[in-house]
Amino acid sequence: MRHTPQPIAPTNIRPKHVPLAQTDIEWALTQMDGVIDVSEEDLVEIYELAVKHARNRDSK
């Protein structure tokens, strides 16, 4: 009988949801250089920075 290797960790695990606070968005905006004309890519970067900041805040 042949066995298929199993992944080390389940692939359906989602990161813990951390609610964003206004301060997380404000912090993320401070990480951007100067005044920005927000494109879709910029908005995604701001969101990702804010989520990372929220997770760091939540883990302390």
Tab-separated table of N, CA and C in Angstrom:
chain	number	residue	atom	x	y	z
A	1	MET	N	0.850	-1.177	0.000
A	1	MET	CA	0.000	0.000	0.000
A	1	MET	C	0.894	1.239	0.000
A	2	ARG	N	0.570	2.186	-0.821
A	2	ARG	CA	1.372	3.396	-0.961
A	2	ARG	C	0.752	4.526	-0.151
A	3	HIS	N	1.590	5.270	0.580
A	3	HIS	CA	1.115	6.385	1.396
A	3	HIS	C	1.554	7.703	0.786
A	4	THR	N	0.636	8.639	0.737
A	4	THR	CA	0.954	9.983	0.266
A	4	THR	C	1.478	10.795	1.439
A	5	PRO	N	2.617	11.480	1.277
A	5	PRO	CA	3.129	12.310	2.376
A	5	PRO	C	2.113	13.381	2.776
A	6	GLN	N	2.000	13.595	4.046
A	6	GLN	CA	1.083	14.605	4.562
A	6	GLN	C	1.849	15.890	4.851
A	7	PRO	N	1.205	17.046	4.669
A	7	PRO	CA	1.886	18.300	5.005
A	7	PRO	C	2.207	18.352	6.497
A	8	ILE	N	3.264	19.059	6.838
A	8	ILE	CA	3.675	19.187	8.240
A	8	ILE	C	2.587	19.870	9.057
A	9	ALA	N	2.018	20.929	8.498
A	9	ALA	CA	0.947	21.660	9.182
A	9	ALA	C	-0.272	21.679	8.270
A	10	PRO	N	-1.449	21.646	8.852
A	10	PRO	CA	-2.658	21.733	8.025
A	10	PRO	C	-2.637	23.011	7.184
A	11	THR	N	-3.091	22.898	5.949
A	11	THR	CA	-3.056	24.055	5.049
A	11	THR	C	-4.275	24.953	5.192
A	12	ASN	N	-5.265	24.533	5.943
A	12	ASN	CA	-6.479	25.336	6.075
A	12	ASN	C	-6.472	26.229	7.312
A	13	ILE	N	-5.345	26.347	7.994
A	13	ILE	CA	-5.268	27.199	9.184
A	13	ILE	C	-5.105	28.647	8.746
A	14	ARG	N	-5.971	29.490	9.242
A	14	ARG	CA	-5.893	30.920	8.947
A	14	ARG	C	-5.216	31.634	10.105
A	15	PRO	N	-4.487	32.727	9.788
A	15	PRO	CA	-3.909	33.507	10.883
A	15	PRO	C	-5.016	34.053	11.782
A	16	LYS	N	-4.689	34.236	13.043
A	16	LYS	CA	-5.645	34.778	13.998
A	16	LYS	C	-6.117	36.149	13.525
A	17	HIS	N	-7.425	36.367	13.550
A	17	HIS	CA	-7.978	37.661	13.163
A	17	HIS	C	-7.697	38.673	14.265
A	18	VAL	N	-7.078	39.763	13.883
A	18	VAL	CA	-6.797	40.843	14.823
A	18	VAL	C	-7.512	42.078	14.292
A	19	PRO	N	-8.445	42.634	15.057
A	19	PRO	CA	-9.157	43.812	14.565
A	19	PRO	C	-8.206	44.999	14.426
A	20	LEU	N	-8.367	45.734	13.336
A	20	LEU	CA	-7.557	46.927	13.119
A	20	LEU	C	-8.156	48.096	13.879
A	21	ALA	N	-7.295	48.861	14.508
A	21	ALA	CA	-7.710	50.096	15.169
A	21	ALA	C	-7.289	51.261	14.282
A	22	GLN	N	-7.886	52.406	14.491
A	22	GLN	CA	-7.506	53.587	13.721
A	22	GLN	C	-6.013	53.865	13.883
A	23	THR	N	-5.482	53.607	15.067
A	23	THR	CA	-4.051	53.844	15.299
A	23	THR	C	-3.176	52.935	14.435
A	24	ASP	N	-3.662	51.743	14.095
A	24	ASP	CA	-2.903	50.854	13.214
A	24	ASP	C	-2.815	51.442	11.806
A	25	ILE	N	-3.926	51.986	11.330
A	25	ILE	CA	-3.930	52.628	10.009
A	25	ILE	C	-3.036	53.861	10.038
A	26	GLU	N	-3.152	54.660	11.091
A	26	GLU	CA	-2.314	55.858	11.205
A	26	GLU	C	-0.839	55.481	11.220
A	27	TRP	N	-0.489	54.419	11.954
A	27	TRP	CA	0.900	53.974	12.005
A	27	TRP	C	1.366	53.542	10.624
A	28	ALA	N	0.521	52.767	9.930
A	28	ALA	CA	0.882	52.290	8.591
A	28	ALA	C	1.121	53.463	7.647
A	29	LEU	N	0.296	54.494	7.754
A	29	LEU	CA	0.468	55.666	6.891
A	29	LEU	C	1.786	56.375	7.175
A	30	THR	N	2.239	56.343	8.430
A	30	THR	CA	3.526	56.982	8.742
A	30	THR	C	4.686	56.215	8.119
A	31	GLN	N	4.463	54.962	7.753
A	31	GLN	CA	5.514	54.159	7.138
A	31	GLN	C	5.646	54.424	5.637
A	32	MET	N	4.699	55.140	5.071
A	32	MET	CA	4.734	55.497	3.654
A	32	MET	C	5.510	56.805	3.514
A	33	ASP	N	6.210	56.960	2.407
A	33	ASP	CA	7.010	58.164	2.184
A	33	ASP	C	6.148	59.324	1.699
A	34	GLY	N	6.063	60.383	2.515
A	34	GLY	CA	5.401	61.623	2.113
A	34	GLY	C	3.927	61.467	1.811
A	35	VAL	N	3.423	62.426	1.057
A	35	VAL	CA	2.023	62.417	0.634
A	35	VAL	C	1.902	61.450	-0.533
A	36	ILE	N	0.885	60.613	-0.487
A	36	ILE	CA	0.749	59.616	-1.548
A	36	ILE	C	-0.590	59.741	-2.256
A	37	ASP	N	-0.557	59.505	-3.555
A	37	ASP	CA	-1.764	59.353	-4.353
A	37	ASP	C	-2.051	57.858	-4.289
A	38	VAL	N	-3.068	57.474	-3.555
A	38	VAL	CA	-3.270	56.063	-3.219
A	38	VAL	C	-3.767	55.264	-4.419
A	39	SER	N	-2.930	54.331	-4.828
A	39	SER	CA	-3.323	53.373	-5.857
A	39	SER	C	-3.809	52.111	-5.155
A	40	GLU	N	-4.299	51.181	-5.920
A	40	GLU	CA	-4.728	49.907	-5.332
A	40	GLU	C	-3.545	49.224	-4.641
A	41	GLU	N	-2.376	49.271	-5.263
A	41	GLU	CA	-1.183	48.655	-4.678
A	41	GLU	C	-0.799	49.349	-3.374
A	42	ASP	N	-0.891	50.693	-3.351
A	42	ASP	CA	-0.591	51.438	-2.128
A	42	ASP	C	-1.552	51.048	-1.010
A	43	LEU	N	-2.818	50.936	-1.345
A	43	LEU	CA	-3.820	50.594	-0.340
A	43	LEU	C	-3.558	49.205	0.237
A	44	VAL	N	-3.183	48.269	-0.617
A	44	VAL	CA	-2.854	46.921	-0.147
A	44	VAL	C	-1.651	46.979	0.788
A	45	GLU	N	-0.622	47.762	0.425
A	45	GLU	CA	0.563	47.878	1.277
A	45	GLU	C	0.212	48.509	2.621
A	46	ILE	N	-0.606	49.556	2.604
A	46	ILE	CA	-1.030	50.206	3.848
A	46	ILE	C	-1.789	49.209	4.721
A	47	TYR	N	-2.696	48.461	4.112
A	47	TYR	CA	-3.475	47.472	4.850
A	47	TYR	C	-2.564	46.406	5.463
A	48	GLU	N	-1.616	45.894	4.666
A	48	GLU	CA	-0.710	44.862	5.176
A	48	GLU	C	0.142	45.384	6.327
A	49	LEU	N	0.619	46.622	6.218
A	49	LEU	CA	1.386	47.228	7.310
A	49	LEU	C	0.522	47.369	8.565
A	50	ALA	N	-0.720	47.804	8.381
A	50	ALA	CA	-1.620	47.989	9.519
A	50	ALA	C	-1.931	46.656	10.199
A	51	VAL	N	-2.153	45.614	9.416
A	51	VAL	CA	-2.426	44.286	9.983
A	51	VAL	C	-1.212	43.793	10.764
A	52	LYS	N	-0.027	43.958	10.195
A	52	LYS	CA	1.198	43.544	10.890
A	52	LYS	C	1.345	44.298	12.210
A	53	HIS	N	1.065	45.597	12.181
A	53	HIS	CA	1.155	46.414	13.393
A	53	HIS	C	0.133	45.944	14.427
A	54	ALA	N	-1.080	45.645	13.978
A	54	ALA	CA	-2.130	45.177	14.890
A	54	ALA	C	-1.738	43.846	15.524
A	55	ARG	N	-1.166	42.940	14.737
A	55	ARG	CA	-0.745	41.642	15.286
A	55	ARG	C	0.359	41.828	16.316
A	56	ASN	N	1.311	42.719	16.018
A	56	ASN	CA	2.386	42.992	16.979
A	56	ASN	C	1.818	43.601	18.254
A	57	ARG	N	0.870	44.506	18.111
A	57	ARG	CA	0.233	45.145	19.267
A	57	ARG	C	-0.505	44.103	20.091
A	58	ASP	N	-1.195	43.197	19.420
A	58	ASP	CA	-2.002	42.182	20.094
A	58	ASP	C	-1.138	41.146	20.814
A	59	SER	N	0.075	40.911	20.327
A	59	SER	CA	0.921	39.875	20.923
A	59	SER	C	1.695	40.366	22.144
A	60	LYS	N	1.626	41.640	22.448
A	60	LYS	CA	2.356	42.193	23.604
A	60	LYS	C	1.528	42.126	24.854
